[in-house]
Coordinates of C-alpha atoms and ligand atoms in Angstrom, one line a residue:
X1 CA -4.0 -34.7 3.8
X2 CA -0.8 -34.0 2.4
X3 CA 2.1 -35.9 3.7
X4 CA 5.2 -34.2 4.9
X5 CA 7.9 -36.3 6.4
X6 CA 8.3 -35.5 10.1
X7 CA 11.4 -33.5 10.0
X8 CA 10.9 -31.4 7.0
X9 CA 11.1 -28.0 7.0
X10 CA 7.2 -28.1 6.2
X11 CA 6.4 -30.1 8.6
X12 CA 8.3 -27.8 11.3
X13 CA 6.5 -25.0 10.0
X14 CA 3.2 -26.5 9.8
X15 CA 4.2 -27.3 14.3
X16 CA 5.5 -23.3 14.6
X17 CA 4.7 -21.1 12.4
X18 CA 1.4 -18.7 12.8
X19 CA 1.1 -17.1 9.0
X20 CA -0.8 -13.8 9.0
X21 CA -3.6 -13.9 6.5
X22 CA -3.4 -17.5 6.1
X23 CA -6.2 -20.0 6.5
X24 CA -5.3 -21.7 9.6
X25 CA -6.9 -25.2 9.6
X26 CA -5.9 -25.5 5.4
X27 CA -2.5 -25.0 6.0
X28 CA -2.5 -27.9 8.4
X29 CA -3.3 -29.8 5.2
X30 CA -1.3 -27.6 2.5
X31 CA 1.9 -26.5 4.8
X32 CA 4.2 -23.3 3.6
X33 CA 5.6 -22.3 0.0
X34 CA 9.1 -22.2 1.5
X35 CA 11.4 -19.7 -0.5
X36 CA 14.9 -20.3 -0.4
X37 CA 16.3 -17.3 -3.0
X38 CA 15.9 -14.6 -5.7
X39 CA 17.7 -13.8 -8.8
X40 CA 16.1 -10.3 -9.9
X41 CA 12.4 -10.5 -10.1
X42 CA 12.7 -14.1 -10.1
X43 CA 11.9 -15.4 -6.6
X44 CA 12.8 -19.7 -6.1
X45 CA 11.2 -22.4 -3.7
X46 CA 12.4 -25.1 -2.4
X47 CA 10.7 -27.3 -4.8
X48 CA 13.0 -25.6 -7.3
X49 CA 10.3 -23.4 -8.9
X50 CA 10.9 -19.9 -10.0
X51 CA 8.3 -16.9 -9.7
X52 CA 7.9 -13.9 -12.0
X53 CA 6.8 -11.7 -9.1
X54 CA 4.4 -9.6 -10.4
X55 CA 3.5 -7.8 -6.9
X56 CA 7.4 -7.8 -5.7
X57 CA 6.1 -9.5 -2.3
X58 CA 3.8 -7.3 -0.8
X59 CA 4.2 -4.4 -2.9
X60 CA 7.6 -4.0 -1.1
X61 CA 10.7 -5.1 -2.8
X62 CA 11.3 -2.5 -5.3
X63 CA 15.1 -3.9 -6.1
X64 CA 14.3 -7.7 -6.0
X65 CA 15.3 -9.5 -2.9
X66 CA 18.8 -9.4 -2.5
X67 CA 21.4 -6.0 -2.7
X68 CA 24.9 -7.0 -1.4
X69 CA 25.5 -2.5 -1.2
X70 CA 22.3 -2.7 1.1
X71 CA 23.5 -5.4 2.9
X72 CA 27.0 -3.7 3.5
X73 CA 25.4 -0.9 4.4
X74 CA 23.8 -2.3 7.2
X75 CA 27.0 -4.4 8.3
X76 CA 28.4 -1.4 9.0
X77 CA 26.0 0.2 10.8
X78 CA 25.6 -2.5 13.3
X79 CA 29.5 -2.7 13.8
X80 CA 28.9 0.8 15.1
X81 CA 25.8 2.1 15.9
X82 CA 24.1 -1.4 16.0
X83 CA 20.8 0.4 18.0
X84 CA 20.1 3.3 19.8
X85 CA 16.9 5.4 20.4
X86 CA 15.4 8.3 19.5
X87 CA 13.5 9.1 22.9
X88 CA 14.1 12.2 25.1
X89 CA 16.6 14.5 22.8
X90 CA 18.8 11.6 21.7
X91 CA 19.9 11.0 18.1
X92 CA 21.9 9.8 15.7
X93 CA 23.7 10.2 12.0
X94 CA 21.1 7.9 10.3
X95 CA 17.8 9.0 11.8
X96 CA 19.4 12.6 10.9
X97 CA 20.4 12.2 7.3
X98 CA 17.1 10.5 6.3
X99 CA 14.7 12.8 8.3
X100 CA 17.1 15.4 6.5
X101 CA 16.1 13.5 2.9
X102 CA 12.5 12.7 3.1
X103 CA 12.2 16.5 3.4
X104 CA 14.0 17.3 0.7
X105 CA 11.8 15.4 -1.6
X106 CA 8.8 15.6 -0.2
X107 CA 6.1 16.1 -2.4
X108 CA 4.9 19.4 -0.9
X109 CA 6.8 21.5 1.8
X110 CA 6.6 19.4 5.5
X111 CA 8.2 19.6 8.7
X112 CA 9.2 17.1 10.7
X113 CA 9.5 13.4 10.1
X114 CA 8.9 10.8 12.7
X115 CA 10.4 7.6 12.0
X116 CA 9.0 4.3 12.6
X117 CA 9.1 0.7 11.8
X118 CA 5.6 -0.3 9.3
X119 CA 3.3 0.4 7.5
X120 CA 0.8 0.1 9.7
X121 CA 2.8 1.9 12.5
X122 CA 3.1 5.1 10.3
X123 CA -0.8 5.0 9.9
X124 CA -1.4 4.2 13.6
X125 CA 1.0 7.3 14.5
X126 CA 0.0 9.5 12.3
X127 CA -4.1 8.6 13.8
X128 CA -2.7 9.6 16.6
X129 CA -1.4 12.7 15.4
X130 CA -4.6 14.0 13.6
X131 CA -6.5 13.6 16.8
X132 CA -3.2 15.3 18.9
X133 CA -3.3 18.4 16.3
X134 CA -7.1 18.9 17.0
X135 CA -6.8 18.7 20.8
X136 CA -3.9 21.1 20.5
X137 CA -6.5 23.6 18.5
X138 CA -8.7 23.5 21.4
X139 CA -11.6 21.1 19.3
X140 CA -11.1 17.9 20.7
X141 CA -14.8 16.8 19.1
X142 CA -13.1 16.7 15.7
X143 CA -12.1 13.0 15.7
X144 CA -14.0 11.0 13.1
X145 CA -11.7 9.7 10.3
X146 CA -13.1 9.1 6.5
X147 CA -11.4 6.5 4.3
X148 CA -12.7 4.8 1.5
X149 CA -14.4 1.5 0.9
X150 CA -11.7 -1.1 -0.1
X151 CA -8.9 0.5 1.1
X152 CA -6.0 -1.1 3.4
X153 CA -4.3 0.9 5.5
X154 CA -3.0 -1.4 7.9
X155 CA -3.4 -4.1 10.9
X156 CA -3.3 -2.6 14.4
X157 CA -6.3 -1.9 15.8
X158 CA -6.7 1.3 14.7
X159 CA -5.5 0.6 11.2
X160 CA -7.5 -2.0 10.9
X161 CA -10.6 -0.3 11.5
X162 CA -9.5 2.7 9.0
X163 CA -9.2 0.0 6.8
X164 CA -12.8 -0.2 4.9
X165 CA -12.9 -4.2 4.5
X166 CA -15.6 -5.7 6.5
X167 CA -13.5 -9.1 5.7
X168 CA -11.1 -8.1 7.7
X169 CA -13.2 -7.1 11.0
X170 CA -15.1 -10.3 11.2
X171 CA -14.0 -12.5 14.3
X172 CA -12.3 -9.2 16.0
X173 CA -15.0 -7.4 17.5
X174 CA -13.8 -4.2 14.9
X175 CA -13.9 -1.7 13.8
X176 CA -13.7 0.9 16.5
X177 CA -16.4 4.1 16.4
X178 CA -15.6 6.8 14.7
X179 CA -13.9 5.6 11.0
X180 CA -16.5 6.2 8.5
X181 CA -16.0 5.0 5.3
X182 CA -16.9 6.9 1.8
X183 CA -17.3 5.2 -2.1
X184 CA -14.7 3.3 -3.6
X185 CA -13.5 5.3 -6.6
X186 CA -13.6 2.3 -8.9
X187 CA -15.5 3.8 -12.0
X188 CA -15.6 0.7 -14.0
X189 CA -17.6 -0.7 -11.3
X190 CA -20.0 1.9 -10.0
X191 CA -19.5 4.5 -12.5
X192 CA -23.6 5.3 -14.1
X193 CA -24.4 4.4 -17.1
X194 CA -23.5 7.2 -19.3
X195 CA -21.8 8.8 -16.6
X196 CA -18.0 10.5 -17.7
X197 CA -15.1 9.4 -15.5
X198 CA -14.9 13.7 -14.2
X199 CA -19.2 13.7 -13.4
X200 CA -18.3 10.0 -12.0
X201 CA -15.7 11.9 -9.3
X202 CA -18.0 14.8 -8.5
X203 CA -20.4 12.9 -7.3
X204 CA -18.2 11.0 -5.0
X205 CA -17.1 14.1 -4.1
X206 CA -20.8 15.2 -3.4
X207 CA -21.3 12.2 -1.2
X208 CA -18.2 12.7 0.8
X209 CA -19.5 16.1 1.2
X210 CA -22.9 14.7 2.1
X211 CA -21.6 12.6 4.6
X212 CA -19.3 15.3 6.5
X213 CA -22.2 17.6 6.7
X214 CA -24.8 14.7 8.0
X215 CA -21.5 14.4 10.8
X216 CA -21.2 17.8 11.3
X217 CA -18.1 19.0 9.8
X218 CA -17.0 19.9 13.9
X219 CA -16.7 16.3 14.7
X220 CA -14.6 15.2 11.4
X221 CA -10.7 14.8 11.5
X222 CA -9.2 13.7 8.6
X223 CA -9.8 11.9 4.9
X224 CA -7.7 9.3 4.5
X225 CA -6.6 7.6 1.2
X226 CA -3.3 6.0 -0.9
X227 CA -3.3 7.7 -4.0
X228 CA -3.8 4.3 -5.6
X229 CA -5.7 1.9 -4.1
X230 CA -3.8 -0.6 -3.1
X231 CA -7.1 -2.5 -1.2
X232 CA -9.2 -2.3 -4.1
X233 CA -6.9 -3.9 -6.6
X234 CA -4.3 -1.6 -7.0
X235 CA -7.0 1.0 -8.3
X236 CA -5.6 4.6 -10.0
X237 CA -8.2 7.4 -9.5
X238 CA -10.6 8.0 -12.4
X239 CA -9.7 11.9 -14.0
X240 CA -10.4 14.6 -11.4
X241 CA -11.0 13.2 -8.5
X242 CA -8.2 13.7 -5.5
X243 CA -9.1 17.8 -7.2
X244 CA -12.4 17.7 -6.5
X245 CA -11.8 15.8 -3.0
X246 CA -9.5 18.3 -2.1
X247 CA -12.3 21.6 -2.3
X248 CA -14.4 19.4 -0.3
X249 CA -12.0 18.8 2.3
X250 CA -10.9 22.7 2.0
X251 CA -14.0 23.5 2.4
X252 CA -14.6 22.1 6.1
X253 CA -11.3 22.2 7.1
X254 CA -10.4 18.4 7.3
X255 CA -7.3 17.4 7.5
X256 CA -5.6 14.7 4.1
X257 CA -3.7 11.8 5.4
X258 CA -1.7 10.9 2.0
X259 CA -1.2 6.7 2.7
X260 CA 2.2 6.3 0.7
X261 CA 3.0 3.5 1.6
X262 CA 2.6 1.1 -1.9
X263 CA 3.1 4.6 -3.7
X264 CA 6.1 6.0 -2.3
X265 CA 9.2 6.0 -4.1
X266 CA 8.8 5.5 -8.1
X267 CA 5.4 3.4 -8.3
X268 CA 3.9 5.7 -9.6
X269 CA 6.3 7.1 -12.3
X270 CA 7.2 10.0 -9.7
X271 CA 8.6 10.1 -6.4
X272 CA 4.9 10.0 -5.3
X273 CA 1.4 9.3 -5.9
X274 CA 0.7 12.6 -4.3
X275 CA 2.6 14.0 -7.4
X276 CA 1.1 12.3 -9.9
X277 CA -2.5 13.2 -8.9
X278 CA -2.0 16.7 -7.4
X279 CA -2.5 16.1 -3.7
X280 CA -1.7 18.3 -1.3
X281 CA -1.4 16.2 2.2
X282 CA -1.1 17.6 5.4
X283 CA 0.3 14.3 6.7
X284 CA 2.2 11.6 4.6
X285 CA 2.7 8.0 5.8
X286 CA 5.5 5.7 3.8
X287 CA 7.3 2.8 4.5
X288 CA 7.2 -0.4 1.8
X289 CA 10.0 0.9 -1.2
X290 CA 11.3 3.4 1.7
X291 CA 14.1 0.8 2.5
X292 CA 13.2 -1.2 -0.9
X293 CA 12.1 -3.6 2.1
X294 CA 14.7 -4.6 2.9
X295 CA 14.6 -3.5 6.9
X296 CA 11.6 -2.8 8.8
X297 CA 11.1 1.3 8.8
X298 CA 8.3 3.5 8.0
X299 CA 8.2 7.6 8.5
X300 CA 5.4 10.0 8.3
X301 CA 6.0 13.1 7.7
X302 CA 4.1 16.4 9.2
X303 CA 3.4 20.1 7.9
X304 CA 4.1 23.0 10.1
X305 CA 0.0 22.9 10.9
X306 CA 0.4 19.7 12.7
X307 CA 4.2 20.9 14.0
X308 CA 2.6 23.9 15.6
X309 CA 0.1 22.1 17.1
X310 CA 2.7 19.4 18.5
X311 CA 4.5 22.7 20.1
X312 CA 1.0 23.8 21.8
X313 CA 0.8 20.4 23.5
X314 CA 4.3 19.9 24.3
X315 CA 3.7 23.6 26.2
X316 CA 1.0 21.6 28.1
X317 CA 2.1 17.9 28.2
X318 CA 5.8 18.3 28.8
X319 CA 6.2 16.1 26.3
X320 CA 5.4 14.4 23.0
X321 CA 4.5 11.0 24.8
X322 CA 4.5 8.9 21.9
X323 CA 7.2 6.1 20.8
X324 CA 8.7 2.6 19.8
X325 CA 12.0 1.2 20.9
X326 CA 12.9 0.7 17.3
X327 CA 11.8 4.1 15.8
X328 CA 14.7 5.2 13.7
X329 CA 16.4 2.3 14.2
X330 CA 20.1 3.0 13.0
X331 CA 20.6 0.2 10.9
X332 CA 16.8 0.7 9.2
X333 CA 17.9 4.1 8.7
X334 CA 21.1 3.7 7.0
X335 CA 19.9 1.3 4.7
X336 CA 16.7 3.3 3.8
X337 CA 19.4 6.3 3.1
X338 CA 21.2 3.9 0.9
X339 CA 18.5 2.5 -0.7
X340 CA 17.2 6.1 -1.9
X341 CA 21.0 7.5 -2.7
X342 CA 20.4 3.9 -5.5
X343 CA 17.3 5.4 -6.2
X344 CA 19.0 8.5 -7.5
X345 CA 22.0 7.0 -9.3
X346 CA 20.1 4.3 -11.1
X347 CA 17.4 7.2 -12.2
X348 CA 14.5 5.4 -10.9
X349 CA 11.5 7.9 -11.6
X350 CA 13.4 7.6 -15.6
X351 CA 13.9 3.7 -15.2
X352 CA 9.7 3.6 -14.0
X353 CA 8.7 6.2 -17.0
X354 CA 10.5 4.3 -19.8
X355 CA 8.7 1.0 -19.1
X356 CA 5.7 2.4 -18.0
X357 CA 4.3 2.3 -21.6
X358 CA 5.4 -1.5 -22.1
X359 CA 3.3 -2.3 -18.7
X360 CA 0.4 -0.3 -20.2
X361 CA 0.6 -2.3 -23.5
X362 CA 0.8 -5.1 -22.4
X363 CA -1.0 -5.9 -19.6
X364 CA -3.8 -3.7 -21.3
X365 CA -4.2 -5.4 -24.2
X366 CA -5.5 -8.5 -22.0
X367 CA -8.6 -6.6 -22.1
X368 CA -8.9 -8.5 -25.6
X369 CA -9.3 -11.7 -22.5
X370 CA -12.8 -13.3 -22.2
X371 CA -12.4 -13.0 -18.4
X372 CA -10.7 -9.1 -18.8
X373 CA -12.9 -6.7 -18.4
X374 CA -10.8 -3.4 -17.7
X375 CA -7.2 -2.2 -17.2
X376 CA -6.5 0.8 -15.0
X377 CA -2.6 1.2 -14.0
X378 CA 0.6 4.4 -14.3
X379 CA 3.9 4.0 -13.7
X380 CA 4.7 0.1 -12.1
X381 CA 1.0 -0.4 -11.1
X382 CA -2.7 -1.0 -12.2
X383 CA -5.1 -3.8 -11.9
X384 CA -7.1 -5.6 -14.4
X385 CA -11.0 -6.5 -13.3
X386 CA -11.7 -10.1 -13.9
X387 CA -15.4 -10.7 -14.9
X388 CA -18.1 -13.5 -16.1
X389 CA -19.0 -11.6 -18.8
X390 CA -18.2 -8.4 -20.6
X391 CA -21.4 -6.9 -21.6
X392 CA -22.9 -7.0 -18.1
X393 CA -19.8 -7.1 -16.3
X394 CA -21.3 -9.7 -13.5
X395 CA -18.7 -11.9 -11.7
X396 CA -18.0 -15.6 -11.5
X397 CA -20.2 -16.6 -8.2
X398 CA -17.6 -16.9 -5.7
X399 CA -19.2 -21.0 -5.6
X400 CA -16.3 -20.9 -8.6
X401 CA -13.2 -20.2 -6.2
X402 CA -12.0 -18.2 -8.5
X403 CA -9.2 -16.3 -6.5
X404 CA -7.4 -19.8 -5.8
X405 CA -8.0 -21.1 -9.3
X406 CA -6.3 -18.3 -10.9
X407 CA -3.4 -18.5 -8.1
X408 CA -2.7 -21.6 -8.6
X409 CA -2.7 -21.9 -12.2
X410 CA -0.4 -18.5 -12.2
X411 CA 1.9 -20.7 -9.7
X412 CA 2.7 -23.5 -12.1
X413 CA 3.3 -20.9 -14.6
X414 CA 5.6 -19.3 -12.8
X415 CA 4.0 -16.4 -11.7
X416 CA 2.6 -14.8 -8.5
X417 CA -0.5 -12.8 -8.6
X418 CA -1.9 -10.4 -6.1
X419 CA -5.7 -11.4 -6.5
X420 CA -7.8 -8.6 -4.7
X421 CA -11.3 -9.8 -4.7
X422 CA -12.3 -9.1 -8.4
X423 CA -8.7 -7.4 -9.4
X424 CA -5.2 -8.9 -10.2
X425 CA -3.2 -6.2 -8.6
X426 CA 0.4 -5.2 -10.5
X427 CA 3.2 -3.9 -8.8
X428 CA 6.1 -6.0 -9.9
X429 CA 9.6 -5.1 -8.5
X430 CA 10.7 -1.4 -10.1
X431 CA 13.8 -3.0 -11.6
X432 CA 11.7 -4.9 -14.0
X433 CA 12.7 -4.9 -17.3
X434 CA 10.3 -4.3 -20.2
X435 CA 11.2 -8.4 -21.8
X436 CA 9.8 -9.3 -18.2
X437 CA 6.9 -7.4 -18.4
X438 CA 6.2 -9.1 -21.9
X439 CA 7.2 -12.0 -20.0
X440 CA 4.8 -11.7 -17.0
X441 CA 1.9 -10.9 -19.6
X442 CA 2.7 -13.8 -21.8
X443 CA 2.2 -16.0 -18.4
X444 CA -0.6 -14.0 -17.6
X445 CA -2.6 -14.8 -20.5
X446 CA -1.8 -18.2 -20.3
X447 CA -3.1 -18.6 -17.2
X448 CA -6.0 -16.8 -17.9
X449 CA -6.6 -19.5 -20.8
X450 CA -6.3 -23.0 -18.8
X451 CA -8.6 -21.1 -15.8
X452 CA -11.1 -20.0 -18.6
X453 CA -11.1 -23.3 -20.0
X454 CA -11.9 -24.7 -16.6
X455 CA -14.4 -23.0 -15.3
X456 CA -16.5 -22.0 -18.6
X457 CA -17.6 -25.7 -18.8
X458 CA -18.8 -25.7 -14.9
Ligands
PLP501 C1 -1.6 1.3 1.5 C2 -1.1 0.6 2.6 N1 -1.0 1.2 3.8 C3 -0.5 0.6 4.9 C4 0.0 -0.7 4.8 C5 0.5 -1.4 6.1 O1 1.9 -1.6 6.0 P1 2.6 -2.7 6.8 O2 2.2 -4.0 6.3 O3 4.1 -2.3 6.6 O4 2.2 -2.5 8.2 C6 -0.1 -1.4 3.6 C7 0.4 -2.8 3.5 O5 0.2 -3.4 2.5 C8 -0.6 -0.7 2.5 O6 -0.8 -1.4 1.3

């Protein structure tokens, strides 16, 4: 058992602290990675180590971890609007001028924006909404919701059980009837022998077709997916697919929930994922790069469809009765408006696009890697798929532990690694330059190296 003097900040955590997706009983033994600052993408412990983030936190921290115009920003707004709510007709400046902004570049033309505070929030609301709108219409049957294996949408209970991991239902009893989950769109994976990457994403469109019809196109809702993958390894769609998704959707009338959460803002190498791949959403949920994660806040935003129907049930409610005491928090607000006015004067989607090819390059040409067997990525994100061997592409038996060997080999090169099952996930902070990327593969590799040399002899 590790030893940590009694009054360390270790052992204090290791007396206090609950960590989400944390193994409880090790950390009794391992106690936290404390981090103390940030310089850039450089992130520091308290052992004095420094991290070349390469998933900028949780996907999140698109500027690094520290803005002293953010932080002014939100000095000022508590000095005068430190909180109020947006319940029953009241407002505010902030909650304004954003709502006012995420319309304006909105990927395709939307209505209202509701403002919350995660992630998962955005998600839960906008389950909430899907199922509202089809009340309103008068077919309160059509409430199943499709997402697709892998995929992470979020961690409340309804979230959760949109999200298609079974990893992380176990122990809660979850998920709740009615989320139905359709192929993973990983084509180096399940993609047929002889199969192109376009006949790979018909026939996932077939079987999501299948599927609706074996429900009954009455009783499903709404298709629900990030336009990459963030839960299946930061995963970009093989060619054609969100197209021929779309007809299929069209087709029976169910409703696209666009998860922007990890795409939002420049990942990508525009505004939005929706953009990149053509998707038209009726819905969008975003949060994550939103305030460059910086303060808890989330929107999603609605088309007229779901306005109308909001209108409908207000007729018959008397109200939308829906809300959180921090929705549209003030300070949240005025630093998510500050954070996208940056967004505009540094020329983010231009700052993403020039190194975009560098990140391509060189995380690609890992693929020359033993234990590499495939890169997918655009703009600031992409996964590579770590195998046992090549030819067959089988895995290293999970016996090998290979998620924490490569984590902490990454760790004492100075790198953190999002390790997603069989991906290492990318999605370093948007203000990385292209000498870090070269940086961050150089680490990469070696990392691979000392784990390959390791494990190849067990
Ligand atoms: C695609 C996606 N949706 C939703 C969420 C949930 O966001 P939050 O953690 O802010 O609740 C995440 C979090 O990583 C995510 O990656």
């Amino acid at each position: 058992m590790t030893h940590f003097s009694a009054n360390s900040p270790h052992a204090r955590d290791i007396a206090s602290v609950l960590h989400p997706q944390t193994n409880a009983r090790k950390h009794l033994d391992v106690g936290p990675t404390i981090m103390t600052h940030a310089d850039g993408v450089y992130i520091n412990d308290d052992a004095g180590n420094s991290f070349l983030d390469a998933g900028a936190g949780l996907w999140c921290a698109s500027l690094g971890y520290a803005n002293e115009r953010l932080a002014k920003v939100a000095y000022e707004a508590m000095k005068t609007l430190g909180y109020y709510q947006i319940f029953r007709h009241a407002s505010h400046g902030p909650a304004i001028d954003l709502s006012e902004k995420l319309l304006s570049i909105a990927p395709v033309p939307m209505s209202k924006v509701l403002l919350q505070c995660s992630g998962s929030e955005a998600n839960d609301t906008a389950i909430k909404l899907v199922w509202y709108h089809w009340q309103a219409q008068g077919k309160p049957e059509k409430r199943k919701i499709i997402s697709r294996s892998g995929s992470y949408h979020g961690s409340t209970c309804a979230t959760i059980s949109l999200t298609a991991k079974p990893d992380y239902h176990s122990g809660f009893g979850l998920p709740f009837d009615g989320f139905l989950y359709t192929d993973c769109p990983n084509f180096y994976r399940f993609g047929l022998p002889g199969e192109t990457e376009k006949e790979f994403s018909q026939r996932l469109a077939d079987k999501l077709e299948q599927t609706i019809l074996e429900e009954g196109p009455e009783t499903v809702a709404a298709f629900w997916a990030d336009p990459v993958q963030g839960g299946a390894g930061a995963l970009p769609p093989p060619a054609g697919y969100f197209e021929k998704v779309q007809a299929v959707l069209r087709k029976y009338d169910v409703l696209f929930v666009a998860d922007e959460v990890i795409c939002g803002f420049g990942r990508t190498g525009t505004m939005w994922g929706c953009e990149t791949y053509g998707i038209e959403p009726d819905l969008i949920s975003c949060a994550k790069a939103l305030s460059a994660a910086m303060q808890p806040i989330s929107a999603v935003l609605i088309n007229d469809r779901i306005f109308q129907s909001l209108l409908l049930q207000s007729d018959r409610y008397g109200a939308f009765i829906h809300g959180y005491t921090y929705a549209g928090h003030p300070v949240c607000a005025a630093v998510a408006l500050e954070t996208l006015k940056i967004y505009e004067e540094m020329q983010l989607i231009d700052q993403v696009k020039s190194v975009e090819p560098v990140f391509l390059k060189e995380i690609g040409a890992l693929c020359d890697h033993p234990m590499v067997g495939n890169f997918t990525g655009c703009g600031l994100i992409g996964g590579i798929e770590i195998v046992k061997d090549k030819e067959s592409r089988t895995d290293w038996p999970a016996s090998v532990g290979l998620g924490g060997r490569l984590d902490a080999a990454a760790r004492r090169n100075g790198l953190i690694l999002r390790i997603v099952g069989n991906r290492i996930a990318f999605s370093p902070p948007l203000i990385i330059t292209a000498e870090e990327i070269r940086e961050l593969a150089r680490r990469l590799r070696k990392t691979l190296d000392e784990v390959h040399a390791d494990v190849k002899a067990l």
